[in-house]
Short mmCIF file of C-alpha atoms and ligand atoms in Angstrom, two decimals:
data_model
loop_
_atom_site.label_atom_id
_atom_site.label_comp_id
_atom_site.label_asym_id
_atom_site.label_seq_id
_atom_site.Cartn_x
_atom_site.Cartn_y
_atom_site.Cartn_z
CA UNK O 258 53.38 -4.84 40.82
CA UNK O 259 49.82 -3.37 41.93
CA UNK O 260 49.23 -7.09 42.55
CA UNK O 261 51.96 -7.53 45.05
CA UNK O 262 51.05 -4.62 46.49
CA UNK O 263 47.70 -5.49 47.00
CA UNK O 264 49.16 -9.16 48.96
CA UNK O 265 50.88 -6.88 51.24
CA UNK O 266 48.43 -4.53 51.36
CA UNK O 267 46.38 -7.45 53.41
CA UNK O 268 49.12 -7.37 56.38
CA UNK O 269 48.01 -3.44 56.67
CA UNK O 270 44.63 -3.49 55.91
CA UNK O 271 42.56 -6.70 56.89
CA UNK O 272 40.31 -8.23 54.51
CA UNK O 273 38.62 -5.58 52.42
CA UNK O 274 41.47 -4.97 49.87
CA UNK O 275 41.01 -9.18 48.94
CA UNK O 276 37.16 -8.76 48.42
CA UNK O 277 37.52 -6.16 46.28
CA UNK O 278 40.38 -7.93 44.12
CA UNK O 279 39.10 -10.20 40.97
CA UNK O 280 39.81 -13.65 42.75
CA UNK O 281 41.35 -15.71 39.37
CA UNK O 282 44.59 -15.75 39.69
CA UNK O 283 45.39 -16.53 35.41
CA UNK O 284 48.94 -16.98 33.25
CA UNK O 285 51.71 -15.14 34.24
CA UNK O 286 49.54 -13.32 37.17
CA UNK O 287 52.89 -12.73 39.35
CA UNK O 288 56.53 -11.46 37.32
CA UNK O 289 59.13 -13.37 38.01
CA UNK O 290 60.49 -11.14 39.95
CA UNK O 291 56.92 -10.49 42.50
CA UNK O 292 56.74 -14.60 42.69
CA UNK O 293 60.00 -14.73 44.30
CA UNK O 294 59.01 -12.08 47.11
CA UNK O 295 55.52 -13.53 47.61
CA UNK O 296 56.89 -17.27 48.03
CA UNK O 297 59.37 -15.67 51.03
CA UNK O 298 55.72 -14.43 52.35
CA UNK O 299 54.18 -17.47 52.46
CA UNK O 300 57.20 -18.99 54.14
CA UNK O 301 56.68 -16.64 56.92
CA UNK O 302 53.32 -17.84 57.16
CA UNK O 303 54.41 -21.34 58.77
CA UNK O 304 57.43 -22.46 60.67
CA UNK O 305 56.38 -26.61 62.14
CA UNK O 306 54.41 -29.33 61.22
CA UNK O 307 51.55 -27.76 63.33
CA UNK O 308 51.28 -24.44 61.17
CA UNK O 309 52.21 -26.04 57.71
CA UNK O 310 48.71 -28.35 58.09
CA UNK O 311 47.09 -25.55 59.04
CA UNK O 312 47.86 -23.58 56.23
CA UNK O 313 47.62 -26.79 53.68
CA UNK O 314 44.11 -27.41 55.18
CA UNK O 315 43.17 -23.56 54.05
CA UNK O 316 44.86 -24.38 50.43
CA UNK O 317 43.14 -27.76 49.94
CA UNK O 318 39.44 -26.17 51.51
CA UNK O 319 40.22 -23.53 48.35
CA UNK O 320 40.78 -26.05 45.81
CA UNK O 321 37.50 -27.96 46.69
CA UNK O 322 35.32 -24.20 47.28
CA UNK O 323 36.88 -22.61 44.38
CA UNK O 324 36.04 -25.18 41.68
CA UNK O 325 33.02 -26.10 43.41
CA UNK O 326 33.63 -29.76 43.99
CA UNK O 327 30.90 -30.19 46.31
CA UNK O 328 28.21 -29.06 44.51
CA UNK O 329 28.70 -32.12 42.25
CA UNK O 330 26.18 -34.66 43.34
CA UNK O 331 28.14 -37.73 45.24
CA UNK O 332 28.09 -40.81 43.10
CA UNK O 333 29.36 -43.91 43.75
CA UNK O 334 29.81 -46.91 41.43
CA UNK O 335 28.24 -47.02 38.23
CA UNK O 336 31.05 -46.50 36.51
CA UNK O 337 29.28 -49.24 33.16
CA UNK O 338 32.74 -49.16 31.27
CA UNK O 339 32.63 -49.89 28.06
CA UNK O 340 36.14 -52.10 27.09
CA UNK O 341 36.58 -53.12 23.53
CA UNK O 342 39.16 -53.69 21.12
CA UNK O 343 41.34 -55.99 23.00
CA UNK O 344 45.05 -56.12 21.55
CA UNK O 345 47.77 -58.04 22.88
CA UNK O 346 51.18 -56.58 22.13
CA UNK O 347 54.79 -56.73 22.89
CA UNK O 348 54.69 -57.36 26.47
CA UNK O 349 51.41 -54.78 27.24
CA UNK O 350 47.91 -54.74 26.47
CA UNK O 351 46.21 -51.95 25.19
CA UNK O 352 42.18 -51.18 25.25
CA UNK O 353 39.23 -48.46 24.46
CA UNK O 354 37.54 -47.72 27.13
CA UNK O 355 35.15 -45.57 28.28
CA UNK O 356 33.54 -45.13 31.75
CA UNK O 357 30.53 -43.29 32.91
CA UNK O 358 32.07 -39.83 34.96
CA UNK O 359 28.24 -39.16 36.28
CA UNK O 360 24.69 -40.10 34.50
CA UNK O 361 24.93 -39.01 30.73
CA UNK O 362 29.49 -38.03 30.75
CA UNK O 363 31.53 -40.20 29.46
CA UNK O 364 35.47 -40.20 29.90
CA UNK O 365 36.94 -41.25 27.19
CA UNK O 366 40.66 -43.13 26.70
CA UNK O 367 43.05 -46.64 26.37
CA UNK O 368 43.84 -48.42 29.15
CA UNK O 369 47.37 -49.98 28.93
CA UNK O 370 48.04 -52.94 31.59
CA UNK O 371 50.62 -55.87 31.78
CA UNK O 372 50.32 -59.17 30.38
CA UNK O 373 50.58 -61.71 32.90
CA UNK O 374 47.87 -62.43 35.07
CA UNK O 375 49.59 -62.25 38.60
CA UNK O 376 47.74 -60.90 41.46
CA UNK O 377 47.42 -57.06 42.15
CA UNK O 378 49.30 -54.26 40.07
CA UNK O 379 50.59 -50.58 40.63
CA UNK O 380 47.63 -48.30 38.63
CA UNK O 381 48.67 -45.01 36.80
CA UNK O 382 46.37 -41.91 35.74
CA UNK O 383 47.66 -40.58 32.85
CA UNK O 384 46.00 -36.88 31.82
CA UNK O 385 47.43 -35.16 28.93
CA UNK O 386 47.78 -31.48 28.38
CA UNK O 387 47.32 -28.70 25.78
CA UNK O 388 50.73 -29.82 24.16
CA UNK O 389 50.53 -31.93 21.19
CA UNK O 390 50.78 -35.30 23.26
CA UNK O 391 46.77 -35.81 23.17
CA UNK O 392 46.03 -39.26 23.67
CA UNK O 393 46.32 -40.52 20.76
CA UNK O 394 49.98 -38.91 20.44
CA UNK O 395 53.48 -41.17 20.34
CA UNK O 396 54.37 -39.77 23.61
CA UNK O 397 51.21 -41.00 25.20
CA UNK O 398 51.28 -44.10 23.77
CA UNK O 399 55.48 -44.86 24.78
CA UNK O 400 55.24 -43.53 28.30
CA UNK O 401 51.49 -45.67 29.00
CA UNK O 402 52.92 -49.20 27.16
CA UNK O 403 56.51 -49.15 28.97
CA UNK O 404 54.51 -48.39 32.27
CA UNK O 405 52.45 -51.45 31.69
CA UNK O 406 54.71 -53.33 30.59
CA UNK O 407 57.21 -52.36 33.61
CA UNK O 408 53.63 -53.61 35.66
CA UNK O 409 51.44 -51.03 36.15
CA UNK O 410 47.75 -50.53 34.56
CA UNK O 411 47.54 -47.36 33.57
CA UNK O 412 44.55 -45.08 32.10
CA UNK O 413 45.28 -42.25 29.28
CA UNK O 414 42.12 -40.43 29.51
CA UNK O 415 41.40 -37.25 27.34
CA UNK O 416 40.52 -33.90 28.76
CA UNK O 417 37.21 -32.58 28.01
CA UNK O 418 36.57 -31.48 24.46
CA UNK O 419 39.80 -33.30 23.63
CA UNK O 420 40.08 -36.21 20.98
CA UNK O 421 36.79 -38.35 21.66
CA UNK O 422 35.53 -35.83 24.77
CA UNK O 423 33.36 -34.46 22.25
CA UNK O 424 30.10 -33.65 24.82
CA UNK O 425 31.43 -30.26 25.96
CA UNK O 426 34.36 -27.78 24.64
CA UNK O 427 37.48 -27.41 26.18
CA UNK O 428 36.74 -23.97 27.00
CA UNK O 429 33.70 -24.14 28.61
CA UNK O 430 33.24 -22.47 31.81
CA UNK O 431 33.63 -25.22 34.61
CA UNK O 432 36.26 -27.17 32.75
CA UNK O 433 38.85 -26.91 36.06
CA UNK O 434 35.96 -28.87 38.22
CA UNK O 435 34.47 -31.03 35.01
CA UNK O 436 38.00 -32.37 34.38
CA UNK O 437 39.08 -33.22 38.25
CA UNK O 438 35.73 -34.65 38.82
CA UNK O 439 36.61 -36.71 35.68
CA UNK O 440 40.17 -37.64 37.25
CA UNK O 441 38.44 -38.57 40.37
CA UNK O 442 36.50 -41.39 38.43
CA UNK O 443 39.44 -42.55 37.02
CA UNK O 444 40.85 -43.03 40.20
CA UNK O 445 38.32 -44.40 41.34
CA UNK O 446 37.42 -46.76 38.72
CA UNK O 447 41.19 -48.25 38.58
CA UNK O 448 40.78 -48.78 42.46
CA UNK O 449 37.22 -50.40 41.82
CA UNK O 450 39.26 -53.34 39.30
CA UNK O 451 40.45 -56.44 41.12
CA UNK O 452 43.86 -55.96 39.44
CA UNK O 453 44.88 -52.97 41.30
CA UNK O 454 46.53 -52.59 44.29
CA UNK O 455 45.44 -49.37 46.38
CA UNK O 456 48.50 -48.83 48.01
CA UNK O 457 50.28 -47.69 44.65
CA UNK O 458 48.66 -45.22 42.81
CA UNK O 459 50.77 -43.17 40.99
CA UNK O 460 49.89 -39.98 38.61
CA UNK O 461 51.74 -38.39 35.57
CA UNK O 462 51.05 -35.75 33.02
CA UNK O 463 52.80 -32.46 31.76
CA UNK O 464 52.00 -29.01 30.90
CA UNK O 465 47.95 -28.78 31.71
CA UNK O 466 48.35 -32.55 32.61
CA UNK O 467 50.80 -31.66 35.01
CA UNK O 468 48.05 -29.26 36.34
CA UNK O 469 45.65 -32.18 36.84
CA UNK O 470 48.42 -33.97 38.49
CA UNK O 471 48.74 -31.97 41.62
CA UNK O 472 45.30 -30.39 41.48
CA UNK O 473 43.90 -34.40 42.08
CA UNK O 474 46.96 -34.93 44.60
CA UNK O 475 46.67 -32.31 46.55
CA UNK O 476 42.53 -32.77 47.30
CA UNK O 477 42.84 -36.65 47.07
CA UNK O 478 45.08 -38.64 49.89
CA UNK O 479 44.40 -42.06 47.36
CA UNK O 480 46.96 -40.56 45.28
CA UNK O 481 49.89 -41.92 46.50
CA UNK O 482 53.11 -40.95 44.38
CA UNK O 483 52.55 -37.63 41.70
CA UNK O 484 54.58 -36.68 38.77
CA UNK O 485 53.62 -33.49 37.45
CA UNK O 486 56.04 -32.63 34.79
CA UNK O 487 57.08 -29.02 33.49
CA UNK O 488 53.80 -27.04 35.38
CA UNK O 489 54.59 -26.46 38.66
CA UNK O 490 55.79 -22.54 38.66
CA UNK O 491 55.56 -20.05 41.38
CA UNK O 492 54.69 -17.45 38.95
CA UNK O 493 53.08 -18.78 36.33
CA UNK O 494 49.07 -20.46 37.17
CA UNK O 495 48.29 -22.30 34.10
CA UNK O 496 46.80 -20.00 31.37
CA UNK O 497 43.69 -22.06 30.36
CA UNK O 498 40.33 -22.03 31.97
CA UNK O 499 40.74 -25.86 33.01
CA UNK O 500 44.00 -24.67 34.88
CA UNK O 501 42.96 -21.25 36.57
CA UNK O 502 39.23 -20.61 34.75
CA UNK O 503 38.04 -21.15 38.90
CA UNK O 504 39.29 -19.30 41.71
CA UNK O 505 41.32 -22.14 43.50
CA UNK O 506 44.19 -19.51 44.34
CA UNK O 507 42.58 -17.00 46.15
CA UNK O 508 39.97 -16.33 48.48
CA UNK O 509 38.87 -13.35 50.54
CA UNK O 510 41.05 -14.80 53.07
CA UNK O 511 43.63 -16.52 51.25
CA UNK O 512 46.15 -16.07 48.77
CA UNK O 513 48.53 -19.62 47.41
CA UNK O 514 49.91 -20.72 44.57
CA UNK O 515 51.10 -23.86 42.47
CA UNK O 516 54.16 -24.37 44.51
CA UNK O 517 51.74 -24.83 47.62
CA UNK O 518 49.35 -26.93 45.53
CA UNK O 519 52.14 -28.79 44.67
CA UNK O 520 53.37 -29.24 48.38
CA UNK O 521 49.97 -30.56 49.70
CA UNK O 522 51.52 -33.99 47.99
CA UNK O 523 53.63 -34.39 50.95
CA UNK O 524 54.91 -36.80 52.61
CA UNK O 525 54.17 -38.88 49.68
CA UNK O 526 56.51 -39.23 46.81
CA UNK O 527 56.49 -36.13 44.73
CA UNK O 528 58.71 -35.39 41.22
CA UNK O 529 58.94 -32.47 39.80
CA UNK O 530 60.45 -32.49 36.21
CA UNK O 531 61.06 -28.66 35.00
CA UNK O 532 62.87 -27.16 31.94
CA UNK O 533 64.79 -24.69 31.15
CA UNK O 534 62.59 -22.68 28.28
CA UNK O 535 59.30 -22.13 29.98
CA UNK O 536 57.80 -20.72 33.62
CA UNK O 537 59.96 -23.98 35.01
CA UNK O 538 63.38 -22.17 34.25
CA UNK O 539 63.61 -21.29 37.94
CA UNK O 540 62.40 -24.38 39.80
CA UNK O 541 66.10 -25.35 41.46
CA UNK O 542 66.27 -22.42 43.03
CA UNK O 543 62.70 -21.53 44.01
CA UNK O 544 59.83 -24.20 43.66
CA UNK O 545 62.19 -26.83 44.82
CA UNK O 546 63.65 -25.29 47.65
CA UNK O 547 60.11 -24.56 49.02
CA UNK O 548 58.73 -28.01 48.30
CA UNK O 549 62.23 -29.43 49.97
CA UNK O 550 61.09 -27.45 53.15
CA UNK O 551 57.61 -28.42 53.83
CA UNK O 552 58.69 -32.38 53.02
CA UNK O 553 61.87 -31.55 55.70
CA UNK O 554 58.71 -31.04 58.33
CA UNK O 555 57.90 -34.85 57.64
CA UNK O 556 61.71 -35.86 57.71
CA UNK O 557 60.86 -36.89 53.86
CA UNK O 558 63.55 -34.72 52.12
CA UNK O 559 64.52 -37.82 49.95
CA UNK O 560 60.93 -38.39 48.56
CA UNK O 561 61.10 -35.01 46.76
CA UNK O 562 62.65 -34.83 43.42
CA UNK O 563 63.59 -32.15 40.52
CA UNK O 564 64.89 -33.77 37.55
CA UNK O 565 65.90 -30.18 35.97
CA UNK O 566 66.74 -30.36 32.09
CA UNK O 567 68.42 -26.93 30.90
CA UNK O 568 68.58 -27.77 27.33
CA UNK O 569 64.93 -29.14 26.80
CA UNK O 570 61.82 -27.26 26.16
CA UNK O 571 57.77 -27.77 27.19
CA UNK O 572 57.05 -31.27 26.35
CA UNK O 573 57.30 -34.83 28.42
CA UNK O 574 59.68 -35.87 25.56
CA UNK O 575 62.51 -39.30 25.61
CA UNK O 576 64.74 -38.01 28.79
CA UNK O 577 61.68 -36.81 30.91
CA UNK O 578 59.84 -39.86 30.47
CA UNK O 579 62.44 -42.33 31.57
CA UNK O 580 63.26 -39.88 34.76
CA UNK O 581 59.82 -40.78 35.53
CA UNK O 582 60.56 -45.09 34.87
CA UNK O 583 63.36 -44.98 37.25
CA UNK O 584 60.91 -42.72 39.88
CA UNK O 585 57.66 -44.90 39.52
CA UNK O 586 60.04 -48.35 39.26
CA UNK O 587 61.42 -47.57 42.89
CA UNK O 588 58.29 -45.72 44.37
CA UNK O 589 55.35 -47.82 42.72
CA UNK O 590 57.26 -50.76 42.61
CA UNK O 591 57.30 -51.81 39.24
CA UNK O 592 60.28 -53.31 37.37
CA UNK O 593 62.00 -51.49 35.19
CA UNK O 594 64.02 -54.54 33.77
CA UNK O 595 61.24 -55.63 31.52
CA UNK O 596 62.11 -52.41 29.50
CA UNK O 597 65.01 -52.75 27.01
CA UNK O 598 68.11 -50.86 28.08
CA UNK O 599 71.15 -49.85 26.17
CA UNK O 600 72.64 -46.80 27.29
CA UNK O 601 69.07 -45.97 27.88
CA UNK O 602 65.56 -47.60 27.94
CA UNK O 603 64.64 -48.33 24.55
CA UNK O 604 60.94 -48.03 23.65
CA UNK O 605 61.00 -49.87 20.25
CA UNK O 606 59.41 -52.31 21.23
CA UNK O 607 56.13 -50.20 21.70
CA UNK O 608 53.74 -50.31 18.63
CA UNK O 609 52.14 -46.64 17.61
CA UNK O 610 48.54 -47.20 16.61
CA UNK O 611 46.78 -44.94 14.79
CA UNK O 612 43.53 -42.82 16.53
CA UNK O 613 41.28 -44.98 14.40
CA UNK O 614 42.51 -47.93 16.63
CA UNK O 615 42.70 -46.25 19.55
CA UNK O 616 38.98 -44.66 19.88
CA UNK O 617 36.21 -46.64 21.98
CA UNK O 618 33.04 -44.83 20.01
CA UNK O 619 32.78 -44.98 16.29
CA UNK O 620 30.12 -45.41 13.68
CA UNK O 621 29.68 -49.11 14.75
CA UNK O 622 30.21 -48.31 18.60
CA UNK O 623 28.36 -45.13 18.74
CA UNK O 624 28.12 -43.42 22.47
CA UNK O 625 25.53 -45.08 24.31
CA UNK O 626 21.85 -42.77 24.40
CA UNK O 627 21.77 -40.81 27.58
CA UNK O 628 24.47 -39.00 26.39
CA UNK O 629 24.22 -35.48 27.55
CA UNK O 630 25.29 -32.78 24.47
CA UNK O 631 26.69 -29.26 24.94
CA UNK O 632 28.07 -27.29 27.41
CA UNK O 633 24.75 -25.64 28.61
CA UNK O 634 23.35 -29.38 29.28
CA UNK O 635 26.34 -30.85 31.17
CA UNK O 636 26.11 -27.64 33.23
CA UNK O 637 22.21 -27.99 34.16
CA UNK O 638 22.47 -31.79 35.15
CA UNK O 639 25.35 -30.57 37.24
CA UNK O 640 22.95 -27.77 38.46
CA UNK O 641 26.86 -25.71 38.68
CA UNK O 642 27.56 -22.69 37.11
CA UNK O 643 30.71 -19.94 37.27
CA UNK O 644 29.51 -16.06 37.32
ZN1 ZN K 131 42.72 -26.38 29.18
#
């Protein structure tokens, strides 16, 4: 509650009480109970078009300052991807690939794409989260084939320290910048291929993924449809330092949250898949509405979804991943026909490989040199650190 006091305290007091406050804004930082007061706040803040991009230009200037995007020195190109491993399956390809994130970083992952040679395809960024569905994971491997094979290329990439992201840990400091400057080469490297169409970029992932998902969105107009599944909580900020480790909530003059992160997506086509046994429980009745509001200001109600699944838990398991076929089918146009359906899409068809298969460096592909190791040496090249 001294939290919420402190928010209101702003109203009475100017701008001292915010410098004084820690600025991370980490796990459950708001009850329940505070989250629902502070989002009826924020609505006060903005009433038109005209005052909602005002206040979305002050969230998306505190993503960018608070994770300290533009420190990182601009490089374009050179992404020198490294594809191997080739395999043609039941109606998808799948590949190892790696591509260079700056000098010395490599992001590490498969790249799933259709079959058929035809012209320009949909592309899909596929970050994974904390759950169990690493790369290498069924889930990944069912949701990334059926996309491709529906006609989309998509990229599973891991998250630093993660699977094959063996240069830094996980936990290290900047992992909230390293990882969106990472999904910002993926994006750009998919738009750099001759198979991908610009206009239909899509982006997917739950739990932290889902945190990746509107983080990139929100700072990145190139992003053109988002799926962040079971993240997006008006209470609840993602409890790992690549999720809230950088102060992209708060400011000395501003205070959001991932509702508002979430919103910046608009008008473009947004889904929200939530659950009903984590910090999603509520969104029908309190992330949605809010969303619904700001995409009303666009008259773009109907390209703002919750898929809301009461009896399922934290995961992007069978029923949340073919919510999102039937959104990226209509929104990315893909086709959804090339999927077996009984009763329900059937992903049988996909084959599960084992990591072995999956990885792009191994003893007889080791990672190339220039290689930067540790935490402490991707943080010096970078010339960034966090107090
Ligand atoms: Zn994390």
């Amino acid at each position: 509650m001294k939290k919420l006091i402190s928010l209101i305290a702003i109203t009475l007091f100017g701008l001292t009480v915010w410098a004084q406050d820690n600025m991370l804004c980490v796990g459950s930082y708001w009850t329940e109970d505070e989250a629902n007061i502070v989002l009826k706040k924020f609505a006060s803040e903005w009433n038109d078009l005209e005052s909602w991009e005002q206040r979305a230009l002050r969230i998306k200037k505190g993503i960018i300052e608070g994770m300290q995007l533009y420190k990182i020195p601009q490089i374009t190109g050179n992404f020198n991807p490294i594809i191997r491993n080739t395999r043609v399956m039941d109606g998808y390809i799948v590949e190892n690939i790696a591509i260079e994130s700056f000098p010395g970083f490599f992001v590490t992952g498969n790249l799933y794409r259709p079959v058929e040679e035809k012209g320009k395809y949909a592309a899909i960024l596929s970050p994974h989260g904390h759950m169990k569905d690493k790369r290498y994971t069924d889930y990944i491997q069912w949701r990334c084939a059926a996309l491709a094979r529906m006609g989309a290329v998509v990229f599973a990439y891991d998250m630093v320290g993660y699977a094959e992201s063996t240069q830094v840990n996980h936990k290290m400091p900047i992992a909230l910048l390293l990882q969106t400057w990472n999904s910002k080469r993926v994006l750009e490297y998919l738009l750099s291929r001759p198979d991908v169409d610009s206009e239909r970029i899509g982006m997917t992932g739950a739990s932290g993924g889902g945190t990746q998902t509107f983080v990139l969105t929100a700072i990145d107009d190139r992003i053109k449809v988002a799926a962040p599944v079971v993240q997006v909580s008006a209470h609840f900020f993602g409890g790992c330092v690549c999720e809230s480790g950088m102060p992209i909530h708060k400011s000395t003059d501003h205070q959001t949250n991932n509702v508002e992160i979430a919103a910046l997506c608009a008008p473009r086509p947004l889904l929200l898949v939530s659950d009903g046994a984590d910090w999603t429980r509520n969104t029908p009745r309190i992330e949605y509405p809010y969303i619904q509001k700001v995409y009303a200001l666009y008259n773009a109600e109907h390209k703002v979804e919750n898929v809301h699944l009461p009896a399922e838990r934290h995961d992007y398991g069978y029923n949340k991943r073919t919510t999102l076929y039937n959104f990226f089918d209509h929104h990315l146009d893909l086709n959804a026909g090339k999927i077996p359906y009984a009763e329900g899409y059937k992903e049988d068809f996909v084959t599960i490989l084992p990591p072995e298969d999956l990885m792009v460096f191994g003893k007889d592909s080791p990672r190339p040199k220039n290689a930067l190791q540790g935490d402490d040496a991707v943080m010096a090249y970078l010339k960034i650190s966090v107090k």
